[in-house]
Tab-separated table of C-alpha atoms in Angstrom:
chain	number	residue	atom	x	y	z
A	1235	UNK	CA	111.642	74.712	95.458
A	1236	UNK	CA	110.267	76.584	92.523
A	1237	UNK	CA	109.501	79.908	91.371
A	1238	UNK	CA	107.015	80.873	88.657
A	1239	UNK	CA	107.513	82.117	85.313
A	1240	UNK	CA	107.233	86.280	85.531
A	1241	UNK	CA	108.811	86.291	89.268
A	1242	UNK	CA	110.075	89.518	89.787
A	1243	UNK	CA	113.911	89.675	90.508
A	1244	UNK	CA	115.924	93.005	91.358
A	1245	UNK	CA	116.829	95.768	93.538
A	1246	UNK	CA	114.688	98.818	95.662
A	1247	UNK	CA	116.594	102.494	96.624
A	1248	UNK	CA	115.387	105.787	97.509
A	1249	UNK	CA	116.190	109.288	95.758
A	1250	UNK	CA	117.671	110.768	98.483
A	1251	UNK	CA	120.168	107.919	99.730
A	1252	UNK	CA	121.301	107.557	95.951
A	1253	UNK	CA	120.841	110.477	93.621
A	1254	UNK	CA	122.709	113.289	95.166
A	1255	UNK	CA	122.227	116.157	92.655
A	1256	UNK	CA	121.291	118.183	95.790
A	1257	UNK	CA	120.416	121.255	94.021
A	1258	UNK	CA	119.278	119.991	90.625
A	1259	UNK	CA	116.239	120.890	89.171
A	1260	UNK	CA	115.249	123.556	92.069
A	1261	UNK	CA	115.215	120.547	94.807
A	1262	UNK	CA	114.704	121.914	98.508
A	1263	UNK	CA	115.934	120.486	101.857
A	1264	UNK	CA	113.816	117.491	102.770
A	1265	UNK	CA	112.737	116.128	106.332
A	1266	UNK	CA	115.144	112.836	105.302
A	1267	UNK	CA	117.871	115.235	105.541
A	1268	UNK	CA	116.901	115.707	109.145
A	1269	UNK	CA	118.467	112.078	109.717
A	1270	UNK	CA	121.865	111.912	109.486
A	1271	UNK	CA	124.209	111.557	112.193
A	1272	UNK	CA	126.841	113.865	112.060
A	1273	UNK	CA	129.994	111.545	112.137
A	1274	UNK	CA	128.676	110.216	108.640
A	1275	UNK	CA	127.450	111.723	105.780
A	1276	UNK	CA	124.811	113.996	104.619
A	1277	UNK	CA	122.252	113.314	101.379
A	1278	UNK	CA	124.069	115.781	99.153
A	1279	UNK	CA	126.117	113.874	96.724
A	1280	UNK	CA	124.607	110.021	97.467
A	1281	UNK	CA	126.666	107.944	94.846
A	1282	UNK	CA	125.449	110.467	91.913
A	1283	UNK	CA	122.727	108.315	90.970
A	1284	UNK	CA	121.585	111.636	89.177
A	1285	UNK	CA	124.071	111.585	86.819
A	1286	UNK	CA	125.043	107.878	86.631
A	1287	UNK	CA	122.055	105.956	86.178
A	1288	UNK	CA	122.490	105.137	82.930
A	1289	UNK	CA	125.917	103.490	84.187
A	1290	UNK	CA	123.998	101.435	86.914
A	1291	UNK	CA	120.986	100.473	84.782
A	1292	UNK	CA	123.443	98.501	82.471
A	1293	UNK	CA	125.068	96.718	85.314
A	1294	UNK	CA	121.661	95.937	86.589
A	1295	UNK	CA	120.577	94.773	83.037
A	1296	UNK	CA	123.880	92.852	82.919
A	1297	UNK	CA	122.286	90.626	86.260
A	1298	UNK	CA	118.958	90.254	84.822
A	1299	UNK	CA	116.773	93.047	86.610
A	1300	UNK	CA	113.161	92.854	86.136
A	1301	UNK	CA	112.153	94.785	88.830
A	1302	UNK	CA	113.473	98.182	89.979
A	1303	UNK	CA	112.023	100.015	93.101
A	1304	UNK	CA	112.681	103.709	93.452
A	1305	UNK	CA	111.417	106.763	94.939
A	1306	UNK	CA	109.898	110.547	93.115
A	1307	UNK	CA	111.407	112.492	95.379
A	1308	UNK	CA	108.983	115.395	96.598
A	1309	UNK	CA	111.220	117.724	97.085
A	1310	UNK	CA	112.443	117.906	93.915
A	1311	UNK	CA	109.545	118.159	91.591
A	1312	UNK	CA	107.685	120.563	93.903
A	1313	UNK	CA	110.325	122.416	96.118
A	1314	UNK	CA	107.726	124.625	97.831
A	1315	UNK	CA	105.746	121.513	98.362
A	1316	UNK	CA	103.040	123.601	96.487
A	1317	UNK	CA	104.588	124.489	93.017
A	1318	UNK	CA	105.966	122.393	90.220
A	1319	UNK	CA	109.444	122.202	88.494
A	1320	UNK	CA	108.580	120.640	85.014
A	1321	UNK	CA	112.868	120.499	85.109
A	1322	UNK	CA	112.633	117.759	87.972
A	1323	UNK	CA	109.606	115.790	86.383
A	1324	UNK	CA	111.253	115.629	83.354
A	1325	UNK	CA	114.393	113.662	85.020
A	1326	UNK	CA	112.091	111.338	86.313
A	1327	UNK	CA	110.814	110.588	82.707
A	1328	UNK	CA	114.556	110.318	81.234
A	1329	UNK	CA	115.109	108.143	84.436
A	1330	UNK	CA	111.762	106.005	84.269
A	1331	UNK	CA	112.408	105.340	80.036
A	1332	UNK	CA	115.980	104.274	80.800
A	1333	UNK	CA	114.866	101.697	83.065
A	1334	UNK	CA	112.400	100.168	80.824
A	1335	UNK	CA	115.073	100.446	78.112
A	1336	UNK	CA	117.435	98.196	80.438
A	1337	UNK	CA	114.419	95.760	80.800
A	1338	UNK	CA	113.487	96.808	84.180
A	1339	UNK	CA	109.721	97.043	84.865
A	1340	UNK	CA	109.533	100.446	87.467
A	1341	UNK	CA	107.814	100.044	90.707
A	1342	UNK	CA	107.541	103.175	92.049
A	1343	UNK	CA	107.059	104.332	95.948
A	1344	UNK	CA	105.615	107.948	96.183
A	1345	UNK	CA	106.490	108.384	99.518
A	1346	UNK	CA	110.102	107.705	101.204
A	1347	UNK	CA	110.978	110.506	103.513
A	1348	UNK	CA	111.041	113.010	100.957
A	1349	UNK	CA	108.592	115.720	101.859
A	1350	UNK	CA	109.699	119.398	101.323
A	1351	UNK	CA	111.308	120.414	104.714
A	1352	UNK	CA	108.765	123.599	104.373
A	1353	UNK	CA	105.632	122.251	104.457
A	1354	UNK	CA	107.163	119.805	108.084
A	1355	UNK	CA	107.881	123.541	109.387
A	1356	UNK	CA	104.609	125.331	108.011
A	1357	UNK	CA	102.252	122.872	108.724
A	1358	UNK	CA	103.440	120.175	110.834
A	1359	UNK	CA	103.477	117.681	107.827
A	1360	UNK	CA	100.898	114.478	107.754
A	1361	UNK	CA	99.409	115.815	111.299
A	1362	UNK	CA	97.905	118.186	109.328
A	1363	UNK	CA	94.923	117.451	106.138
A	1364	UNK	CA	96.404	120.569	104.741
A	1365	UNK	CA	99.983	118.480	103.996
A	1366	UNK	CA	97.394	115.111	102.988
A	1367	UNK	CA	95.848	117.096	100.310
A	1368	UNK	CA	99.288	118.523	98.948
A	1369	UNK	CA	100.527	115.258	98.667
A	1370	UNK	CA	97.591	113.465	97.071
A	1371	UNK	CA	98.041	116.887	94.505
A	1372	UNK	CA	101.643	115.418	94.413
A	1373	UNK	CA	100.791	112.069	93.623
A	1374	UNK	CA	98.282	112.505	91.466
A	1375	UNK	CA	100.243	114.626	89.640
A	1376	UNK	CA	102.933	112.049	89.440
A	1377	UNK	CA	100.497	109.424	88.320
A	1378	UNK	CA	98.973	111.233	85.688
A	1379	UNK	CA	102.810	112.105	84.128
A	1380	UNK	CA	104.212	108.594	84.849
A	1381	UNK	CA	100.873	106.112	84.827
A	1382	UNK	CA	101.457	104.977	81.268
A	1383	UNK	CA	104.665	103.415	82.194
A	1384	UNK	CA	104.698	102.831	85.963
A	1385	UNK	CA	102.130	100.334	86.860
A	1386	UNK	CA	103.238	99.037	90.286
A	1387	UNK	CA	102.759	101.965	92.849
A	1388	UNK	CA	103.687	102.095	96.432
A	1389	UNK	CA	101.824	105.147	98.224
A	1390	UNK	CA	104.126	104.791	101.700
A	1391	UNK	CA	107.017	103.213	101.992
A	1392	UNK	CA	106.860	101.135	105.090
A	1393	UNK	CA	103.768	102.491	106.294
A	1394	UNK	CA	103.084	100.967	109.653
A	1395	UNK	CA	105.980	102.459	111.134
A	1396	UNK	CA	103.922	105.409	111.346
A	1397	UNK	CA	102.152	103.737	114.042
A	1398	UNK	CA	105.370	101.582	115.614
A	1399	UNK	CA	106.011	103.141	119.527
A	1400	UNK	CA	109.256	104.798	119.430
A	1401	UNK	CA	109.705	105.299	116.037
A	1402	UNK	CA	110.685	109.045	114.572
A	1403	UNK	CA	107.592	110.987	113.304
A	1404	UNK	CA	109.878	113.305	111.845
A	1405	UNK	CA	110.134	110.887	108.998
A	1406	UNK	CA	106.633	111.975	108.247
A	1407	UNK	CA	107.324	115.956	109.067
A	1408	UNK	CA	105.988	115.759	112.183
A	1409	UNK	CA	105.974	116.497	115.880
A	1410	UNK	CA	104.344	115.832	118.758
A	1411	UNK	CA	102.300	119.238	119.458
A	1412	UNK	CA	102.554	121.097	122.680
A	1413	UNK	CA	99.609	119.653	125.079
A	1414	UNK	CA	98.356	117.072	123.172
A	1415	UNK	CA	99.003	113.013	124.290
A	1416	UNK	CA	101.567	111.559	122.399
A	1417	UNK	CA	99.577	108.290	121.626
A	1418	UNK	CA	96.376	110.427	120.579
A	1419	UNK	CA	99.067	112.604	118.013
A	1420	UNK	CA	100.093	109.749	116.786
A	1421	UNK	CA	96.726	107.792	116.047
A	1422	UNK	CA	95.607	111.066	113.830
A	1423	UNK	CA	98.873	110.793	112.232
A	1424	UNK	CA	98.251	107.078	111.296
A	1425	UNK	CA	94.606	107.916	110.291
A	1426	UNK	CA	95.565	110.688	108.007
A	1427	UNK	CA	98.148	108.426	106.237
A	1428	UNK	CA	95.849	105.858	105.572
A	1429	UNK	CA	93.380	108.539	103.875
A	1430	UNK	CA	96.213	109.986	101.678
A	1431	UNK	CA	97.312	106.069	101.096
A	1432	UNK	CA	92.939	105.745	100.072
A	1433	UNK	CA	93.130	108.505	97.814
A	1434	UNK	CA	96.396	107.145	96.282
A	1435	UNK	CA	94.633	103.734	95.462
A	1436	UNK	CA	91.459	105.549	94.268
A	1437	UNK	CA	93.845	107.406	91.265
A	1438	UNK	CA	95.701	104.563	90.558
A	1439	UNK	CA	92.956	102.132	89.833
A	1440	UNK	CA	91.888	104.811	87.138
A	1441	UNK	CA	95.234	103.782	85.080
A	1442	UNK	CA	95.016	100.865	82.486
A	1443	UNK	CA	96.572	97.752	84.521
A	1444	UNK	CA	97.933	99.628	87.336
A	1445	UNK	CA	98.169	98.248	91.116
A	1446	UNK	CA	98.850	99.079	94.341
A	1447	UNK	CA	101.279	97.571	96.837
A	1448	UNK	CA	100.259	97.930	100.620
A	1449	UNK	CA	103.859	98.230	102.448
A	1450	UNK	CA	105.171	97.470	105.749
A	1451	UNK	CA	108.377	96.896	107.693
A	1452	UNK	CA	107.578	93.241	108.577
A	1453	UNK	CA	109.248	92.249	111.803
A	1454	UNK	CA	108.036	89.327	113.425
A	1455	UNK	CA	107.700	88.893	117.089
A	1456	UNK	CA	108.058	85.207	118.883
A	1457	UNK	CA	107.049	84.890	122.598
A	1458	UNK	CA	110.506	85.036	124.490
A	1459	UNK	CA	109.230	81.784	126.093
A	1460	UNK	CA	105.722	79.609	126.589
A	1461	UNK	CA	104.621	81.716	129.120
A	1462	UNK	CA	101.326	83.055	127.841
A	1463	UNK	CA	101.655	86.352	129.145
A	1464	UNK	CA	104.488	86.983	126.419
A	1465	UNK	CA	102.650	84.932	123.699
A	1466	UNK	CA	99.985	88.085	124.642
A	1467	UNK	CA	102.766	90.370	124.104
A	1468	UNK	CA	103.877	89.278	120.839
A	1469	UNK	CA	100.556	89.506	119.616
A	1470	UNK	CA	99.866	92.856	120.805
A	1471	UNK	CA	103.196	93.898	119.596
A	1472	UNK	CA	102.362	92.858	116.270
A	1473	UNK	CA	98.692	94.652	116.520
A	1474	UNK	CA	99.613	97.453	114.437
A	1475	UNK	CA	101.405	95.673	111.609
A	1476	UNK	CA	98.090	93.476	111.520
A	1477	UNK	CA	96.195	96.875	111.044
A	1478	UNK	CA	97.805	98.021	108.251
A	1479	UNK	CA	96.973	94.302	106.613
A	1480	UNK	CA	93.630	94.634	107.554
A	1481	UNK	CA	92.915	98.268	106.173
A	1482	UNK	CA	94.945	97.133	102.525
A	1483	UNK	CA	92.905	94.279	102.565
A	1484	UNK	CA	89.703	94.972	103.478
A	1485	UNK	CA	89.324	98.566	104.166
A	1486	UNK	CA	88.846	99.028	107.511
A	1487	UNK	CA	90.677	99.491	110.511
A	1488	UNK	CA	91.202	96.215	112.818
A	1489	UNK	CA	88.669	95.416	115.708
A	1490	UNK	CA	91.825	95.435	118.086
A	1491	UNK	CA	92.877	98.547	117.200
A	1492	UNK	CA	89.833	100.370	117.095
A	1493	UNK	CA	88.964	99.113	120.017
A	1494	UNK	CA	92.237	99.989	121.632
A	1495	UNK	CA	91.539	103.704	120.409
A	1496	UNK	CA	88.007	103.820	121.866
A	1497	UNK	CA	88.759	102.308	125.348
A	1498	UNK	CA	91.953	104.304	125.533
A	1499	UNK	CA	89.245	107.543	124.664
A	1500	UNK	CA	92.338	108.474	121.618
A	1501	UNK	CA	90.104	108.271	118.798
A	1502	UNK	CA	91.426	110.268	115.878
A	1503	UNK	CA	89.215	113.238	114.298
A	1504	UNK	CA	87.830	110.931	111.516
A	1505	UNK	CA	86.188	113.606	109.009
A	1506	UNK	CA	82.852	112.564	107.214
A	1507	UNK	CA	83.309	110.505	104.206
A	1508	UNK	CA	87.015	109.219	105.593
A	1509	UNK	CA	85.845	105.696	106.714
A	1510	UNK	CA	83.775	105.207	103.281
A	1511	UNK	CA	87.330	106.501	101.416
A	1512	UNK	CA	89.124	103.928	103.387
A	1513	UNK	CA	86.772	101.048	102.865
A	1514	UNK	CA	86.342	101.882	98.596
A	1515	UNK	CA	89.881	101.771	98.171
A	1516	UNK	CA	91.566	98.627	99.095
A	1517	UNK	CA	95.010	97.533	97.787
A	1518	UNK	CA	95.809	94.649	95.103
A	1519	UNK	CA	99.081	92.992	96.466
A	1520	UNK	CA	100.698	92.713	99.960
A	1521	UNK	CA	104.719	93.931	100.387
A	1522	UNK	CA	107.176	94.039	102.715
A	1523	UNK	CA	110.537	94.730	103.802
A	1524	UNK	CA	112.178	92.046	105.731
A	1525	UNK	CA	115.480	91.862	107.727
A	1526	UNK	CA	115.290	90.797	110.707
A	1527	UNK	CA	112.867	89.077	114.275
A	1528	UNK	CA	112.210	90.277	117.623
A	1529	UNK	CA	111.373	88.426	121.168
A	1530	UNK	CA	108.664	89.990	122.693
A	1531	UNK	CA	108.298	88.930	127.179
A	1532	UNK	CA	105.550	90.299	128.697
A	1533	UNK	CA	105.840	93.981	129.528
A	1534	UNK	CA	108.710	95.102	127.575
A	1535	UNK	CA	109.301	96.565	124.650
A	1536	UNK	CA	110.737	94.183	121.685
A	1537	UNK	CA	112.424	97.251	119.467
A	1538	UNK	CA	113.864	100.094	119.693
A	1539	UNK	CA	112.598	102.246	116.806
A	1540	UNK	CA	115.243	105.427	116.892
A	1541	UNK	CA	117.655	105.514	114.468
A	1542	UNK	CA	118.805	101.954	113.285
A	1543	UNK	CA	116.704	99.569	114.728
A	1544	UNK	CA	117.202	97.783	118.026
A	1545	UNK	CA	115.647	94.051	118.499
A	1546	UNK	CA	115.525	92.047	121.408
A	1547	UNK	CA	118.336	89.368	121.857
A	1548	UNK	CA	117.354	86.129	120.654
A	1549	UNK	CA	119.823	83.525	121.712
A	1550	UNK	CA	119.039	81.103	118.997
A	1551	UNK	CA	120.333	83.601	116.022
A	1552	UNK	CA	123.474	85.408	115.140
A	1553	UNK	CA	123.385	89.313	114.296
A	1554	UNK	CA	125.169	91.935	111.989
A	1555	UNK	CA	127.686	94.395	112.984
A	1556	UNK	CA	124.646	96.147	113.926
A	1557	UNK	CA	122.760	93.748	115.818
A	1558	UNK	CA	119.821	92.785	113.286
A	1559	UNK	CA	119.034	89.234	113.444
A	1560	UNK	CA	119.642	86.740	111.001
A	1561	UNK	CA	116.104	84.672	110.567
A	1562	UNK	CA	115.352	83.786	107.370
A	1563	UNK	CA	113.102	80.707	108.555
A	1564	UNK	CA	110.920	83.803	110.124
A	1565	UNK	CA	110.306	85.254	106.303
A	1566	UNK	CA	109.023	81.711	105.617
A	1567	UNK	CA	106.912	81.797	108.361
A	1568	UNK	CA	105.899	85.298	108.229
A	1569	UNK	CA	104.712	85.007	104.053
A	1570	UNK	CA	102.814	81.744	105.540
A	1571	UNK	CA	100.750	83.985	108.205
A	1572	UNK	CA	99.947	86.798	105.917
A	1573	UNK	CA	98.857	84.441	102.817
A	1574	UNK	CA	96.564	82.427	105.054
A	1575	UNK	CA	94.958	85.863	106.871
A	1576	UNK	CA	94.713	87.926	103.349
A	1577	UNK	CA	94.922	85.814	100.501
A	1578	UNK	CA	96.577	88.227	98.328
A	1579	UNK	CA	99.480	87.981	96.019
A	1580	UNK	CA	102.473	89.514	98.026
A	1581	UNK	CA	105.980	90.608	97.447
A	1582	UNK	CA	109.050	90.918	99.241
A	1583	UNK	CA	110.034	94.522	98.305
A	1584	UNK	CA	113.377	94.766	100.407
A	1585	UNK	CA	115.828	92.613	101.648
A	1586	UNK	CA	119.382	92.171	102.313
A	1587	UNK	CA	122.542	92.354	104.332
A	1588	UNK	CA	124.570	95.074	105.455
A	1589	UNK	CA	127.730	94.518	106.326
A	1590	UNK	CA	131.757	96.785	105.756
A	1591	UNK	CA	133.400	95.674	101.846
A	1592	UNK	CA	136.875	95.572	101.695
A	1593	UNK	CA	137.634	96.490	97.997
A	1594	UNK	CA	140.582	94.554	97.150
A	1595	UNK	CA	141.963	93.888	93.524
A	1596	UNK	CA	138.617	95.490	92.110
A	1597	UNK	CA	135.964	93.676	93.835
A	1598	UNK	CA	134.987	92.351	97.107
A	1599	UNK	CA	134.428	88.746	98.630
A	1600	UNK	CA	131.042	89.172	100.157
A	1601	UNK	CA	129.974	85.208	100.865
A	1602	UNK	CA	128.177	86.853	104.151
A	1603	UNK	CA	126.346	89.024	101.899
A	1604	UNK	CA	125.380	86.086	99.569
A	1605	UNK	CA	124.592	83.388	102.074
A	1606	UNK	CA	122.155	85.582	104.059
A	1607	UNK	CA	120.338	86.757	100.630
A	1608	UNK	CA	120.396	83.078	99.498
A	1609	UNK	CA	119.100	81.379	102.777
A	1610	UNK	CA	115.828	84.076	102.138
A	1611	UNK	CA	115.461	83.473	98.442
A	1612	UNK	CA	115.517	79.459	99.541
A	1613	UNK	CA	112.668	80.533	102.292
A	1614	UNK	CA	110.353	81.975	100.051
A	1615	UNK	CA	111.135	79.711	97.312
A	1616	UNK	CA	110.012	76.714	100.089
A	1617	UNK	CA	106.593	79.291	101.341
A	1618	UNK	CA	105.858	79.113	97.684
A	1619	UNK	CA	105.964	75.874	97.570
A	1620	UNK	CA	103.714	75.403	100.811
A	1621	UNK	CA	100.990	77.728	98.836
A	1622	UNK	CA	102.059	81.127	99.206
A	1623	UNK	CA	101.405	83.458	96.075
A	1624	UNK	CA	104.909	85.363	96.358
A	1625	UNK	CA	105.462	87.363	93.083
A	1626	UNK	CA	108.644	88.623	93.220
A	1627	UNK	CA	111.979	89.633	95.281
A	1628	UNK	CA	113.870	92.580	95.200
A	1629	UNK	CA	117.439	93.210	97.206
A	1630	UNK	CA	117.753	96.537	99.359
A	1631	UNK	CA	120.392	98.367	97.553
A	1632	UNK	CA	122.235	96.352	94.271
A	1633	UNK	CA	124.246	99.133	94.639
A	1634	UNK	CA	126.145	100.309	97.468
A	1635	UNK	CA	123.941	103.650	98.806
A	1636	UNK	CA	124.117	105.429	101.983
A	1637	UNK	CA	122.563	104.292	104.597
A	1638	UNK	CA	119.135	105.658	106.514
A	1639	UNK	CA	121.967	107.245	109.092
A	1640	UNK	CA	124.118	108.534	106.416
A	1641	UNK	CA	126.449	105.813	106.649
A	1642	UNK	CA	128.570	104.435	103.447
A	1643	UNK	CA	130.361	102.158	105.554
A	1644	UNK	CA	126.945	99.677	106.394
A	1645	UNK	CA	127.082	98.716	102.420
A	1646	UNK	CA	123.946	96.226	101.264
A	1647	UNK	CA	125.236	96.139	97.141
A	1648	UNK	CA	126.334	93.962	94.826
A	1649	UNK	CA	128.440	97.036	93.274
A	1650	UNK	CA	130.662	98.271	95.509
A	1651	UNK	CA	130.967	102.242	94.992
A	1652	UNK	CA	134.408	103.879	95.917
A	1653	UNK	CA	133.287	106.498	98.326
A	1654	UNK	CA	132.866	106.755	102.345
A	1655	UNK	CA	131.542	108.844	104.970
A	1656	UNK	CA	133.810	111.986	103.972
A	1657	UNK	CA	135.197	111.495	100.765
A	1658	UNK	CA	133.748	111.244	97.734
A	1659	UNK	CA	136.890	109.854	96.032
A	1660	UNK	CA	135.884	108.880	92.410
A	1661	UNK	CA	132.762	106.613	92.657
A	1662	UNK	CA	133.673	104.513	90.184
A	1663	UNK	CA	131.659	100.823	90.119
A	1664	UNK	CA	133.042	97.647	90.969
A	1665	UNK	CA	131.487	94.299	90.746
A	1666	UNK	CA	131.343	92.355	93.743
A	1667	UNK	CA	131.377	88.337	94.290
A	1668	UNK	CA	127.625	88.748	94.955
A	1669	UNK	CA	127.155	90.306	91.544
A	1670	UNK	CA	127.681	87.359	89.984
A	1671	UNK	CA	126.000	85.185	92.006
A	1672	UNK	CA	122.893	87.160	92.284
A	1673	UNK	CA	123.073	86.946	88.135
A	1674	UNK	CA	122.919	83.171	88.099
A	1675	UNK	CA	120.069	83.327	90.830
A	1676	UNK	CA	117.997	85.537	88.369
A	1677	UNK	CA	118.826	83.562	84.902
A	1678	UNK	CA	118.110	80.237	86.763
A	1679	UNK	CA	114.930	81.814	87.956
A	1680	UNK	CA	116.175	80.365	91.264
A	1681	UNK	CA	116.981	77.491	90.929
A	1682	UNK	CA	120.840	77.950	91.559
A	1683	UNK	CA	121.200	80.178	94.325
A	1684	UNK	CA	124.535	77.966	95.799
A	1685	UNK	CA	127.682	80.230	96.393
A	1686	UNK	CA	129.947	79.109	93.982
């Protein structure tokens, strides 16, 4: 098992689960803070990531980083989702320097929930080409400011679960209009995504040695049994993942789902121009997020997209506390399938475990936390071996964050920050077990990734 020289190791967050700062810089409400469940926590303070990272940047230095994911958030550099607050894009320089200072190479995701809470209840967000051209003036303004030192770019984060059934629109300021078929509001939601994600590719590939990453949530769906009725299933469950692969790779939607849309007579309002945007502007590297496999049996649905994902049982694998199953041979497996289909270099964006720390003596014993992220590093240390151009790996969260919910208590770090659900406490760092261990993975470029 071996990894290249230049693999990217290191961590991926989002601005609103970590930076608090809630009214720094002018920020507005955004549609993320439309998640939380009430018994957690809300966005507002996050772990202070707006005054700290300077703190956490070291500690990530200190285990090797080369690779740091994070989110502009929208609603912070352009409140009114129309003007700009040089104050906010400013941070983001202080915050982008510092993390090439502390060897980190930024990767940058443009979109992760984020949008100005105004523009979900003025326009319906991404439902309407009003919101697609306010973002694309939001990226492009972001690209422009940050292009000569960001050149990884992310235009969605996890972009086909725009088109998943069941999962919440709201993510992407939108609702379901009065009247109009659910399935039909959602295929002009996924078709106006994929024209803001065009234009986003078009203004990247104007900076010096800048990519894009296509993004998905990867979850990968085996037939519950050898019947092929649910073999059928598993592939038509996986349809719309395949058609975001298809449009980064080649431009163009898939022939399944276009001609799901046209039998179905839910075509999207294409506008003129759209389908030549779409096929001009194709991405340079595949990514995912990976955490967990479905069953799919003919008939029924394998997830359950509200709130924190619900798979299908598979008797063959233990779950988490919150019943995501633990497959790492299925990230082998899936890396396989998309090299062999696309044949471009991918990366496995997020990944880890999340699971309730007990801080005791100043850190925590996390071995679950360890073994799960070193049974995945071994898996795509093995695809890579079988042929599989995998550039890099970076772990959901280094740093304890809230979660999607709100939740403190469904920690994914290797830092452990003293805070929960209702009180803040002091939010000082602590080092957990895994920090260490995820340090020798890095300076061993993989090769020891045993829990010592």
């Amino acid at each position: 098992m071996s990894f290249k020289d230049g693999f990217l190791w290191g961590g991926a967050v989002t601005a609103h689960q970590s930076e608090g700062g809630y009214t720094e810089c002018g920020k507005s409400p955004a549609v993320c803070d439309l998640f939380p469940k009430p018994e957690h926590s809300d966005f507002k303070d996050g772990i202070d990531e707006f005054h700290r990272y300077e703190e956490d940047f070291a500690l990530f230095e200190e285990m090797g980083f080369t690779s740091y994911r994070f989110s502009i958030d929208w609603s912070r550099v352009c409140p009114d989702g129309e003007h700009y607050s040089e104050e906010g894009m400013a941070f983001y320089d202080r915050f982008i320097d510092s993390m090439i200072a502390h060897g980190m190479e930024p990767m940058c995701s443009l979109y992760h929930f984020e949008m100005p809470q105004v523009l979900y209840e003025k326009y319906n967000g991404f439902y309407s080409r009003k919101v697609v051209d306010l973002f694309v003036d939001f990226a492009y303004k972001m690209i422009d400011r940050y292009g000569d030192r960001v050149k990884k770019w992310i235009s969605f984060n996890e972009q086909n679960s725009i088109g998943l059934i069941g999962s919440k629109k709201i993510a992407y300021g939108a609702v379901c209009p009065k009247g109009v078929d659910e399935q039909l509001f959602v295929n002009q939601l996924v078709h106006n995504t994929f024209v803001a994600h065009a234009k986003v590719v078009e203004k990247v590939h104007t900076i010096k040695d800048a990519i894009v990453l296509g993004m998905v949530i990867y979850i990968p769906h085996y037939a519950a049994t050898c019947n092929p009725e649910d073999e059928l299933e598993a592939l038509n469950q996986m349809a719309v993942t395949d058609m975001y692969f298809e449009m980064f790779t080649y431009g163009k939607y898939s022939s399944y789902m276009l001609a799901k849309m046209k039998n179905e007579n839910k075509m999207p309002d294409i506008l003129l121009g759209d389908l030549e945007l779409l096929k001009n502007n194709k991405c340079d590297w595949l990514s995912l997020s990976y955490y967990f496999s479905t069953v799919a049996s003919a008939g029924r649905l394998s997830l359950d997209m509200n709130g924190n994902a619900k798979a299908a049982v598979n008797p063959y694998l233990k779950a988490s506390e919150w019943g995501w199953q633990i497959d790492p041979l299925s990230l082998r497996i899936g890396l396989r399938n998309i090299y062999a289909k696309y044949r471009l270099p991918v990366m496995v964006v997020e990944n880890g475990f999340g699971m309730r720390d007990e801080l005791i003596d100043g850190t925590v014993i996390d071995d679950e936390r360890i073994n799960y992220m070193r049974d995945h590093i071994e898996q795509i240390g093995l695809a890579i071996d079988e042929g599989v151009d995998c550039r890099g790996y970076l772990m959901w969260g280094p740093i304890d964050i809230l979660s999607s919910q709100g939740e403190m208590g469904k920690r994914y770090g290797t830092i452990y920050v003293n805070r929960d659900d209702k009180d803040l406490k002091d939010m000082k760092r602590y080092k957990k077990k895994s920090f260490e261990w995820y340090k020798r993975v890095i300076q061993s470029n993989g090769k020891d990734i045993k829990n010592k």
